[in-house]
Tab-separated table of C-alpha atoms and ligand atoms in Angstrom:
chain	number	residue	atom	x	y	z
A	21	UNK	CA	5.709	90.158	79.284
A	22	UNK	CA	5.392	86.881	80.946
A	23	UNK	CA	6.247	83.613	78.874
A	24	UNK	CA	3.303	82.084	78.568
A	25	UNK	CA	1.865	81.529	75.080
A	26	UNK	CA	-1.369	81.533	74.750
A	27	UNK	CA	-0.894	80.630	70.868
A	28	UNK	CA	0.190	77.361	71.665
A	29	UNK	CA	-2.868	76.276	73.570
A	30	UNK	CA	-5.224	76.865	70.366
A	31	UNK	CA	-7.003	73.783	70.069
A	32	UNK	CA	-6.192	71.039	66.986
A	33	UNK	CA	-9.781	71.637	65.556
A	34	UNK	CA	-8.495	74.955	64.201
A	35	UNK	CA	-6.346	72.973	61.599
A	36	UNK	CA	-9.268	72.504	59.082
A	37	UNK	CA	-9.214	76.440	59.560
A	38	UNK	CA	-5.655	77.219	58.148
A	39	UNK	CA	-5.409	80.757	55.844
A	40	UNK	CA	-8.119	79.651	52.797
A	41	UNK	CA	-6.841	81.072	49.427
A	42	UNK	CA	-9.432	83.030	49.355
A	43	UNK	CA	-8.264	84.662	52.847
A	44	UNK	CA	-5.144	85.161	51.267
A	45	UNK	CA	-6.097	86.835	48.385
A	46	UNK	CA	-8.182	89.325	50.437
A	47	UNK	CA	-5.587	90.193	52.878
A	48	UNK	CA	-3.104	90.360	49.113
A	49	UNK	CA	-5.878	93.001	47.529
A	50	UNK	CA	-5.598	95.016	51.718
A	51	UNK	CA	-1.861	95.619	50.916
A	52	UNK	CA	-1.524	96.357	47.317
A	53	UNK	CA	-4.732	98.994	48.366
A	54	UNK	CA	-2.994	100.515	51.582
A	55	UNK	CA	0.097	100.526	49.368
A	56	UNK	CA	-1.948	103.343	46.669
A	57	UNK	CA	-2.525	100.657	44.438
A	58	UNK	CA	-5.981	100.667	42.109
A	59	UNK	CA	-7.696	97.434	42.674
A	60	UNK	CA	-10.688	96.701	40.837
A	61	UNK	CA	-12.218	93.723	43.187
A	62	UNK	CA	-14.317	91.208	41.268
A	63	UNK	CA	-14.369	88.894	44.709
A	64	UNK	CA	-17.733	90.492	46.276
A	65	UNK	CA	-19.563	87.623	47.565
A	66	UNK	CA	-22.572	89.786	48.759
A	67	UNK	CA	-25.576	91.997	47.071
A	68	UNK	CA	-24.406	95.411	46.421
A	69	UNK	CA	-27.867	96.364	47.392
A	70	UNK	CA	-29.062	98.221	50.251
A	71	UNK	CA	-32.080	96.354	52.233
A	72	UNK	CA	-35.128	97.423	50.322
A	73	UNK	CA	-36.785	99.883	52.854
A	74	UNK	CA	-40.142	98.251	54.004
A	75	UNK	CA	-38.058	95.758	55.521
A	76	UNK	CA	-36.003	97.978	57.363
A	77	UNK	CA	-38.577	99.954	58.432
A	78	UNK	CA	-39.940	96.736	59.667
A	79	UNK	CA	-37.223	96.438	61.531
A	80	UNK	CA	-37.481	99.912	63.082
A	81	UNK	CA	-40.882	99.533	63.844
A	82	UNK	CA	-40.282	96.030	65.993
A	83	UNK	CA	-37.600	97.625	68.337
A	84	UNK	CA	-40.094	100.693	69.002
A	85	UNK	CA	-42.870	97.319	69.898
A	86	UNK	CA	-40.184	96.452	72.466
A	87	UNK	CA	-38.888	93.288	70.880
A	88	UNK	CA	-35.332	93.829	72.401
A	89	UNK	CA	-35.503	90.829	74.890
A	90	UNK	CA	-34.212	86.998	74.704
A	91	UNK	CA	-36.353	85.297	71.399
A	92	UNK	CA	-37.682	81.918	71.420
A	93	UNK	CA	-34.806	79.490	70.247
A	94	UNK	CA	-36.478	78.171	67.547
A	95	UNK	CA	-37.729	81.177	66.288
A	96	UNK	CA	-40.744	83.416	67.346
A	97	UNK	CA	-44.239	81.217	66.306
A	98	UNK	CA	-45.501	83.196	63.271
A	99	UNK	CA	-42.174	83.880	61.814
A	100	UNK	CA	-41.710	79.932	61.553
A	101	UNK	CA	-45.143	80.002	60.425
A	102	UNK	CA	-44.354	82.580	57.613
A	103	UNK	CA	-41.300	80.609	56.582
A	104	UNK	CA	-43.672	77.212	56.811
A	105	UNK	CA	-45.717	78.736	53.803
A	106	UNK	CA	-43.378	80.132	51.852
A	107	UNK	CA	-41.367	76.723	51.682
A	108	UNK	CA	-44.713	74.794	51.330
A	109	UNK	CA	-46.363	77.635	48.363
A	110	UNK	CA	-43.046	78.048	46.634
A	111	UNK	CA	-41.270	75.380	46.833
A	112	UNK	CA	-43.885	72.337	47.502
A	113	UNK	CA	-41.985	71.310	50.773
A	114	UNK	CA	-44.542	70.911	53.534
A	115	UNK	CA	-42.263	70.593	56.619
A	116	UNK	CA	-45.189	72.687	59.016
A	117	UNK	CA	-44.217	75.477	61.401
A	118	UNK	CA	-42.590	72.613	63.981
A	119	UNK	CA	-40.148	71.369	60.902
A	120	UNK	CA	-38.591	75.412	60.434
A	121	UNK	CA	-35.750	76.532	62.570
A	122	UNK	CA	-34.808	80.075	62.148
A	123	UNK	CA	-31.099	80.718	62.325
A	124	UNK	CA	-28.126	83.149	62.451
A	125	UNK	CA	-27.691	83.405	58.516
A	126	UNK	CA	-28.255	80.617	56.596
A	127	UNK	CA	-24.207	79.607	57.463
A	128	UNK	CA	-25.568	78.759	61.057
A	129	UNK	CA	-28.097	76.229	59.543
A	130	UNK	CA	-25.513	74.735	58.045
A	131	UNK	CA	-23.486	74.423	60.892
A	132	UNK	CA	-26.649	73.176	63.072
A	133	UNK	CA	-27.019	70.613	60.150
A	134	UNK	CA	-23.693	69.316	59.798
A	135	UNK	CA	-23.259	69.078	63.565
A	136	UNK	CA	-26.617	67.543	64.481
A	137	UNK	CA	-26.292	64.815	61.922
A	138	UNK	CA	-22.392	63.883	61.225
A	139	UNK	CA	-20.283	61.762	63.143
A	140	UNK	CA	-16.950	61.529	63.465
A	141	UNK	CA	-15.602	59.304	60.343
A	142	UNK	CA	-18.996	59.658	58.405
A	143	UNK	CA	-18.547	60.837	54.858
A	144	UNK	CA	-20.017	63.851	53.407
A	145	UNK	CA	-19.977	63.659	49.727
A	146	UNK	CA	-19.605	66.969	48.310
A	147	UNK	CA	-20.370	67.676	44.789
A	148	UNK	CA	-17.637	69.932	43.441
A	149	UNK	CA	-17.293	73.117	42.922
A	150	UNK	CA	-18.757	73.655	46.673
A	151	UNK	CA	-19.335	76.640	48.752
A	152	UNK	CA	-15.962	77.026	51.023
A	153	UNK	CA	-17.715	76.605	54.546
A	154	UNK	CA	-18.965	72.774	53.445
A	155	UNK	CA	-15.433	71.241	53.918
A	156	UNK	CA	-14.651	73.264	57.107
A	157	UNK	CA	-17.999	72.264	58.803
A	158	UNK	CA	-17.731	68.634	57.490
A	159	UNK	CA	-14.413	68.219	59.280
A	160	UNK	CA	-15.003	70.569	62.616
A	161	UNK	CA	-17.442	67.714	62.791
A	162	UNK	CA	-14.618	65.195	62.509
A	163	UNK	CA	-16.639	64.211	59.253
A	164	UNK	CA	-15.030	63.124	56.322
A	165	UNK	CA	-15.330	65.118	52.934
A	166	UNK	CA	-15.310	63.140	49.941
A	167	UNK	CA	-15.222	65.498	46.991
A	168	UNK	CA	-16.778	64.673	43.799
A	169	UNK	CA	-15.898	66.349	40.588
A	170	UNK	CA	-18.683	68.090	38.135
A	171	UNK	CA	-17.471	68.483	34.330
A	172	UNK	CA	-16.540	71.997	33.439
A	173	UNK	CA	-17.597	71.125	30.301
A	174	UNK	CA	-21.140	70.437	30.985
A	175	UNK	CA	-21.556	73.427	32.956
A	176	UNK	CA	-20.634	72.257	36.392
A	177	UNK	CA	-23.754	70.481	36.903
A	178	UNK	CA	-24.707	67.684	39.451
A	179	UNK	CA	-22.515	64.478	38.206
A	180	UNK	CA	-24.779	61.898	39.517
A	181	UNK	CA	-22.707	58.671	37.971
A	182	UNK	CA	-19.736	59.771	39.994
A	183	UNK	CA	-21.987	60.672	42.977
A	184	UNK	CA	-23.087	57.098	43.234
A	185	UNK	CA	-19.815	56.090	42.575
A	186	UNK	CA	-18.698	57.491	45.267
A	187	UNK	CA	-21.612	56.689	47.844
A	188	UNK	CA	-20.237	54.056	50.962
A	189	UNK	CA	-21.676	52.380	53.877
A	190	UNK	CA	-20.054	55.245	55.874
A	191	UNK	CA	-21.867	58.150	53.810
A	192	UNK	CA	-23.969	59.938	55.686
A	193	UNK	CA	-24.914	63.021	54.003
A	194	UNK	CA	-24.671	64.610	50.238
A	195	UNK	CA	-24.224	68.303	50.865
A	196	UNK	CA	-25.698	70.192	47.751
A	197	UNK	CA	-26.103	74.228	46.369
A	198	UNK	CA	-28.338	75.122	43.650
A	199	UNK	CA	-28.326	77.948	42.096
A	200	UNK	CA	-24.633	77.188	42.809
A	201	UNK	CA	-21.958	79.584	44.156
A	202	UNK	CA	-18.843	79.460	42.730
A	203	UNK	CA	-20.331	77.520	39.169
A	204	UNK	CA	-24.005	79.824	38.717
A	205	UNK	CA	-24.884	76.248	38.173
A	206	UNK	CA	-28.719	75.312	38.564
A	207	UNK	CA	-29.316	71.654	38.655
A	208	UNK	CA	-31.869	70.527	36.669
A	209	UNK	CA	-35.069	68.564	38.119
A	210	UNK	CA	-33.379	65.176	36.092
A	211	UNK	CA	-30.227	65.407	37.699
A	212	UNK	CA	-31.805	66.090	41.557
A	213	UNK	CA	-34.289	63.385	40.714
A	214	UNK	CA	-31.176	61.245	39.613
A	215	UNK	CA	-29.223	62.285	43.205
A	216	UNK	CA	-32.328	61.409	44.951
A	217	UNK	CA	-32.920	57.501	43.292
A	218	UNK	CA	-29.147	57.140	45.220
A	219	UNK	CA	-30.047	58.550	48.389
A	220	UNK	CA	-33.441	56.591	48.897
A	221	UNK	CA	-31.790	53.286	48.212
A	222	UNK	CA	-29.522	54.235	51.219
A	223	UNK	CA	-30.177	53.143	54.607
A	224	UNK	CA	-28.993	56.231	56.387
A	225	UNK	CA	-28.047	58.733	53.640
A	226	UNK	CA	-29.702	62.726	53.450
A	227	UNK	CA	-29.014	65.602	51.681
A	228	UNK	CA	-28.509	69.204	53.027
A	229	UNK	CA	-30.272	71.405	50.208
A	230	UNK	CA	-28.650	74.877	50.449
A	231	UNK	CA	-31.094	76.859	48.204
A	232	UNK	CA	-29.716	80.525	49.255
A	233	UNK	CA	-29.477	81.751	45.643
A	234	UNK	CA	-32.804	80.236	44.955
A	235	UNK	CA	-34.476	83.967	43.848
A	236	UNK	CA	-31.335	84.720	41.404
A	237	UNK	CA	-31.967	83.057	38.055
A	238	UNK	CA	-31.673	83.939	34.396
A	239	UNK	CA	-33.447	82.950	31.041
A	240	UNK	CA	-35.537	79.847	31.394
A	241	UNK	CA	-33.430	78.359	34.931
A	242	UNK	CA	-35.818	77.300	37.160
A	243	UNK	CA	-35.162	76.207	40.493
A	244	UNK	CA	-36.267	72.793	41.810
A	245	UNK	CA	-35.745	71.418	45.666
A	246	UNK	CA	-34.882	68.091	46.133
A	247	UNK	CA	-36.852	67.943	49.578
A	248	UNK	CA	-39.810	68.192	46.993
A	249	UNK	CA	-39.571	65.050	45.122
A	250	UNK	CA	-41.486	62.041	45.838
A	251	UNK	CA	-40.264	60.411	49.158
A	252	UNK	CA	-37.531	62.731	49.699
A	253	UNK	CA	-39.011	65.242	52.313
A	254	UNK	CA	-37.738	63.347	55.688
A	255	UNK	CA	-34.520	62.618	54.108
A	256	UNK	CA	-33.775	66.398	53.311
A	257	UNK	CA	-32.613	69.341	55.410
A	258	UNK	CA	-33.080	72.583	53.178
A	259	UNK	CA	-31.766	75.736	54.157
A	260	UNK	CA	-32.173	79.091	52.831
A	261	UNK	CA	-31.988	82.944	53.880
A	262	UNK	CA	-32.759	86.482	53.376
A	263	UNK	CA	-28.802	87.599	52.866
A	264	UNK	CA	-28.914	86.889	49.315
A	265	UNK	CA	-32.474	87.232	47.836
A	266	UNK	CA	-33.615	90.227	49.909
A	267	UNK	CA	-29.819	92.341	50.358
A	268	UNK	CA	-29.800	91.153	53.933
A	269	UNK	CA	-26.512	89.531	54.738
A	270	UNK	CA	-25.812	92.132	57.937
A	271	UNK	CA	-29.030	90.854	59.646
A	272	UNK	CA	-27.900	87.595	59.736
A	273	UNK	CA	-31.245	86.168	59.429
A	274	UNK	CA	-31.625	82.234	57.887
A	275	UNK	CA	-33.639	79.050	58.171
A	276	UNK	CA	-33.671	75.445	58.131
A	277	UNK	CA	-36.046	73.005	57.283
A	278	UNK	CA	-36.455	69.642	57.981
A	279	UNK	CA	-37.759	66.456	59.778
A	280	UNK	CA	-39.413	68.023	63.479
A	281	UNK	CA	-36.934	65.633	65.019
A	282	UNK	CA	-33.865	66.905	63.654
A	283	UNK	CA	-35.281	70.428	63.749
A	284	UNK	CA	-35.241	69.491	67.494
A	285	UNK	CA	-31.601	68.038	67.456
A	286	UNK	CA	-30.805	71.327	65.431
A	287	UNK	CA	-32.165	73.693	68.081
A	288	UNK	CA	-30.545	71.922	70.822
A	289	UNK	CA	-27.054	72.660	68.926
A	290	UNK	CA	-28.160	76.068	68.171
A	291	UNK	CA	-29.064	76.304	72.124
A	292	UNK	CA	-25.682	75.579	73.042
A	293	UNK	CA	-23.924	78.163	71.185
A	294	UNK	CA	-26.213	81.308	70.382
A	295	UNK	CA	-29.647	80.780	71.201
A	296	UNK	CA	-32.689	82.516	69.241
A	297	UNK	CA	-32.106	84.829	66.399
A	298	UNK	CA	-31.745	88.753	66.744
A	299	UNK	CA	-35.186	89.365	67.508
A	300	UNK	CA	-35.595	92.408	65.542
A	301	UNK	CA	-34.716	90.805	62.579
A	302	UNK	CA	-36.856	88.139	63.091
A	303	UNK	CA	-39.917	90.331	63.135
A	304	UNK	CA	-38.454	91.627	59.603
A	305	UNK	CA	-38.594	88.522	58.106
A	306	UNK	CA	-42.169	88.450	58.427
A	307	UNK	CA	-42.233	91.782	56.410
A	308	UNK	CA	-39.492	90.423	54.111
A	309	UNK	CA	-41.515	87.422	52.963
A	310	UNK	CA	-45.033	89.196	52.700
A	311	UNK	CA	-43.857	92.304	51.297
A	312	UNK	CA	-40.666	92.445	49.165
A	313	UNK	CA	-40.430	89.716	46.467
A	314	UNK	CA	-41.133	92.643	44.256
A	315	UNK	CA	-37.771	94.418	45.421
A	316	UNK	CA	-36.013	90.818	45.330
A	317	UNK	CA	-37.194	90.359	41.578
A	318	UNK	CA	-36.190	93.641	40.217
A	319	UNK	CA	-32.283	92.849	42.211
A	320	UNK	CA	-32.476	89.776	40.122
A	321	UNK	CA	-33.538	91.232	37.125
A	322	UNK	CA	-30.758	93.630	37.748
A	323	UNK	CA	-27.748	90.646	38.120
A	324	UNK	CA	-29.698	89.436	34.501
A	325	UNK	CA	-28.309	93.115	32.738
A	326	UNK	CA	-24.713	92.776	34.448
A	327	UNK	CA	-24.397	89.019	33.539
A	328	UNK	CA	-24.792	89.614	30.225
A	329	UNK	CA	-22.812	92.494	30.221
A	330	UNK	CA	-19.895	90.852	32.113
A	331	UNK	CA	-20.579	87.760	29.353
A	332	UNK	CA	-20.750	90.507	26.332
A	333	UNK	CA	-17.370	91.792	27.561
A	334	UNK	CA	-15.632	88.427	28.503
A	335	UNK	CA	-16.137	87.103	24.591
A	336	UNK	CA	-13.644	86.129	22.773
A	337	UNK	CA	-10.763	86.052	25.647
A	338	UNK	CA	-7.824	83.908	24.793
A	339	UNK	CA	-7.606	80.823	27.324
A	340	UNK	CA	-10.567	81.251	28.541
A	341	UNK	CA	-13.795	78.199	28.292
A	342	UNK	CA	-17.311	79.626	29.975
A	343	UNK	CA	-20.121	78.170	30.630
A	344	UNK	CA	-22.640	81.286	31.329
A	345	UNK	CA	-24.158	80.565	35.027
A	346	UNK	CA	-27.950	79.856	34.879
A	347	UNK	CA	-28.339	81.627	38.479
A	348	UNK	CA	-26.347	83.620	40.918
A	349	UNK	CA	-24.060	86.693	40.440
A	350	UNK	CA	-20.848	84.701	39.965
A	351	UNK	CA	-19.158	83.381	36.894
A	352	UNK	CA	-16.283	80.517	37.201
A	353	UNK	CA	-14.251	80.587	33.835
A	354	UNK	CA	-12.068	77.870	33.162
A	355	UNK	CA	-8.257	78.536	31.969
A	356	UNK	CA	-7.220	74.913	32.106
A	357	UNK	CA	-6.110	74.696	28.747
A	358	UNK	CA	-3.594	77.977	28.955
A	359	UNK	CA	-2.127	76.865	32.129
A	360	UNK	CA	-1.270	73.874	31.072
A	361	UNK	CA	0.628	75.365	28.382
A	362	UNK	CA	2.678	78.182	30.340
A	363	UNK	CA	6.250	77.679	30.644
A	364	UNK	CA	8.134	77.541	34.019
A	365	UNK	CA	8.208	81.061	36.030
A	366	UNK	CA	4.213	81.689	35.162
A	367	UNK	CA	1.238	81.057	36.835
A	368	UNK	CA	0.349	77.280	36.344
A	369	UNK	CA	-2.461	77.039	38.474
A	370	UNK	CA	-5.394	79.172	39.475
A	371	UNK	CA	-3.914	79.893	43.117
A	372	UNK	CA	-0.767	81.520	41.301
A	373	UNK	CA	-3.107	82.671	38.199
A	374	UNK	CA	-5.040	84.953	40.754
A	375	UNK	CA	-2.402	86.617	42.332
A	376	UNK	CA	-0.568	87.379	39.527
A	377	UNK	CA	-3.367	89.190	38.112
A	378	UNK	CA	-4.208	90.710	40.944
A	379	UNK	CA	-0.273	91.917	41.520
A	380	UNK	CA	0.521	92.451	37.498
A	381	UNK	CA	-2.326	93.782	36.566
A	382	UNK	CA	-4.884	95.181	39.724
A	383	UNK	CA	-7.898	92.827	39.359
A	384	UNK	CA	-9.201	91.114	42.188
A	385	UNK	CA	-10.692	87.715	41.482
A	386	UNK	CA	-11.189	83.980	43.594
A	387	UNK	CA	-9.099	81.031	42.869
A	388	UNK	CA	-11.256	78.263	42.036
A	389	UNK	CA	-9.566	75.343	43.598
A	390	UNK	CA	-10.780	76.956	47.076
A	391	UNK	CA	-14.469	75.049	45.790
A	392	UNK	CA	-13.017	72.195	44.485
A	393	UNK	CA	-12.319	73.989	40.745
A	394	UNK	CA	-9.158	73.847	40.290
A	395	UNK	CA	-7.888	75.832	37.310
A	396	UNK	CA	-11.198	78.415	36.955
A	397	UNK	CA	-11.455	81.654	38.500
A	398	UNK	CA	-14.967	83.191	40.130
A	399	UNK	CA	-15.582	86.291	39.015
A	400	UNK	CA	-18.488	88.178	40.915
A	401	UNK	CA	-20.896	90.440	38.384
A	402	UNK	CA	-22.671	91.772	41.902
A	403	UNK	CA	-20.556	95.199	41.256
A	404	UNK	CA	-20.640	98.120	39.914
A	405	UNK	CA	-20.881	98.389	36.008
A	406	UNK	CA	-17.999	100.441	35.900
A	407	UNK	CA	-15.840	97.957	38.312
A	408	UNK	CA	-17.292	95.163	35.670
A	409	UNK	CA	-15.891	97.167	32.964
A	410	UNK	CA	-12.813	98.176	33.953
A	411	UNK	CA	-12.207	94.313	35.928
A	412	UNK	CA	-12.468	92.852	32.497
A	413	UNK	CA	-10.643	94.418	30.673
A	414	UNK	CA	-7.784	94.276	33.069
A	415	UNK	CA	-8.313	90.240	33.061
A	416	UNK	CA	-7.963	90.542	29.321
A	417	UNK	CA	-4.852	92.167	29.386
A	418	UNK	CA	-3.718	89.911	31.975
A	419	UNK	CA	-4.978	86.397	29.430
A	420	UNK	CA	-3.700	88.222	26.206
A	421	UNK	CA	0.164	89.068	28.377
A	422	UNK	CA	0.019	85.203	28.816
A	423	UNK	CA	-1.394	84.061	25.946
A	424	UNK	CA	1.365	85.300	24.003
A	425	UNK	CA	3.517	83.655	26.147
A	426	UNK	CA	1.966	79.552	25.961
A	427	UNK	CA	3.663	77.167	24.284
B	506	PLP	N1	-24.513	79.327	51.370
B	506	PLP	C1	-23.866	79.826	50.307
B	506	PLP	C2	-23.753	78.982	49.090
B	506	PLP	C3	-23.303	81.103	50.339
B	506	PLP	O1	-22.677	81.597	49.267
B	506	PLP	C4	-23.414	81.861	51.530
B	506	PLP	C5	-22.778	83.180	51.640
B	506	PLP	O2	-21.902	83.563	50.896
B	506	PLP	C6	-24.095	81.296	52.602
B	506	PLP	C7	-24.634	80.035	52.495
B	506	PLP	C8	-24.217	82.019	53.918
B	506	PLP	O3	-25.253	82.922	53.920
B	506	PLP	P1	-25.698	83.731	55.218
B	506	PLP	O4	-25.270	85.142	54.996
B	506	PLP	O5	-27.184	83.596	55.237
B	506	PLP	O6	-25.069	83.100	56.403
């Protein structure tokens, strides 16, 4: 062996990268399982859905037509055109073909974004609870996140008072998910409209809309992008994806839309590090967008029957407050109250509440203060019925074991 190690030469940007809670937990859930432990896992963060089959056929049908070779960076032409009208008939954003970059999953948009726009020492306000990957990004940027807390209360909705609060000289982007993963929180067209009255009356401040749970909402939610509102469109970066809506997270096929010009910078970032999209996939998207909203309305419809039946079973479960989510297939009860009250030697936060229901009694679930939630738990309904079943009722074991035991 010689004595070099290479460990020690791993550069410092990794340390916004160290073991995530949720990493932990997953690699926690590995051993108990290769140990012959039942796990019941309530931590998917994917569909459970297979692609619907036009699209894959779509796919099948594009490598036979020979698209195999390098794509276009950007995208191929009429698959940013496709994406162009969608955005501009759905969602009243009309950023034109030029304004679309297609991407590797919609976390590569992200990254473009966040890279292509943040300095070091700019702030990023995020609005807590916050997908995971927004802090990391913010600081591999050398970007500063400033985190800014949503009532649990009010269903973890956009806190706009504290958002302007918190707005600087130095802020240069608010980074913002609706339908919301961890909270199922859809913000309301007041509250973006309130969030957008702050960033217009900033010199330099824009908002990167993730809108990748856009398709999954229940009862009346309706979904509502910011880029949309009057005066907003050049001051918004929305990205979305097929992983989510259309059961496609393997083909890691996304988007981004914005300004031309910071498409451009975008690309250029994108250039540098993967190039153009899986080609194949591209050519599905086109299928994917003209074909299959049926199939990605009737996956919705189907999170709709688990949520309330992961809601019908979760009633009336000491220490528990929850606010049902308006849109995706995640949950986030809050336990504040409970932990607050357990004595010495039991969990007292949601880090050590997780593991000691996953250890005690074999349910897998996501510490909340991993998105900026301390306390709450997410609990994903995109499983089986008989995993939500059997997941909940080991949870209420788990909350009535420690009930009994509060002070
Ligand atoms: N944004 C949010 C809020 C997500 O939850 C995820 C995936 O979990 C992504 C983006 C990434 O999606 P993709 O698979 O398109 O990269």
């Amino acid at each position: 062996m010689s004595d070099f190690d290479p460990s020690a030469h791993l550069s410092e940007r990794l340390r916004c990268m160290e073991e995530s809670a949720i990493l932990r937990m997953s690699r926690l859930t590995r051993e108990l399982r290769a140990r012959g432990r039942d796990i019941v896992s309530l931590t998917l963060g994917e569909p459970d859905f297979d692609t619907p089959e036009v699209i894959r056929k779509a796919a099948c049908a594009a490598l036979e037509a020979g698209y195999t070779h390098y794509p276009p960076l950007p995208g191929f032409p009429e698959v940013r055109a496709a994406i162009a009208e969608k955005l501009r008939e759905e969602n009243g954003l009309d950023y034109g073909a030029q304004g679309v970059l297609v991407t590797t999953g919609a976390k590569q948009a992200l990254a473009n974004a966040v890279l292509a726009l943040v300095d070091p020492g700019d702030e990023v306000i995020l609005p807590a609870p916050y997908w995971v990957s927004y802090e990391i990004l913010v600081k591999l940027a050398g970007g500063v996140p400033v985190v800014v807390e949503a009532y649990a209360e009010h269903g973890f909705g956009l806190n706009v008072e504290r958002i302007a609060r918190a707005v600087t000289e130095r802020t240069k982007l608010v980074m913002i998910n609706t339908p919301c993963n961890p909270s199922g929180a859809v913000f309301t067209r007041e509250m973006l409209e309130g969030l957008a009255d702050i960033v217009r009356a900033h010199p330099r401040m824009m908002v990167l809309s993730d809108e990748i749970y856009e398709y999954i909402l229940f009862e009346n939610a309706r979904h509502v992008s910011i880029g949309a509102l009057p005066g907003m469109l050049a001051r918004t970066v929305t990205v979305n994806g097929f992983s989510k809506s259309h059961a496609m997270t393997g083909w890691r096929l996304g988007y981004a839309a914005a300004d031309p010009a910071v498409i451009s910078a975008m690309a250029k970032m994108q250039g540098a590090i993967t190039s153009g999209v899986n080609a194949f996939s591209q050519r599905a998207a086109i299928t994917a967008l003209a074909k299959a909203r049926p199939e990605a309305d009737r996956m919705a419809a189907d999170y709709a029957r688990r949520r309330t039946l992961m809601a019908e079973l979760l009633a009336g479960m000491p220490g528990m407050r929850l606010h049902l989510p308006a849109g995706t297939f995640y949950m986030l009860p809050d336990f504040s109250d409970l932990l607050a009250r357990l004595p010495q030697g039991m969990p007292r936060d949601d880090v050590a509440l997780a593991e000691w229901l996953l250890v005690e009694h074999g349910v897998s679930t996501v510490p909340g203060s991993a998105f900026g939630a301390p306390d709450t738990l997410r609990l994903s309904f995109s499983v089986s019925d008989a995993d939500i079943r059997e997941g909940v009722a080991r949870l209420r074991a788990g909350m009535e074991a420690l009930a009994a035991r509060s002070g």
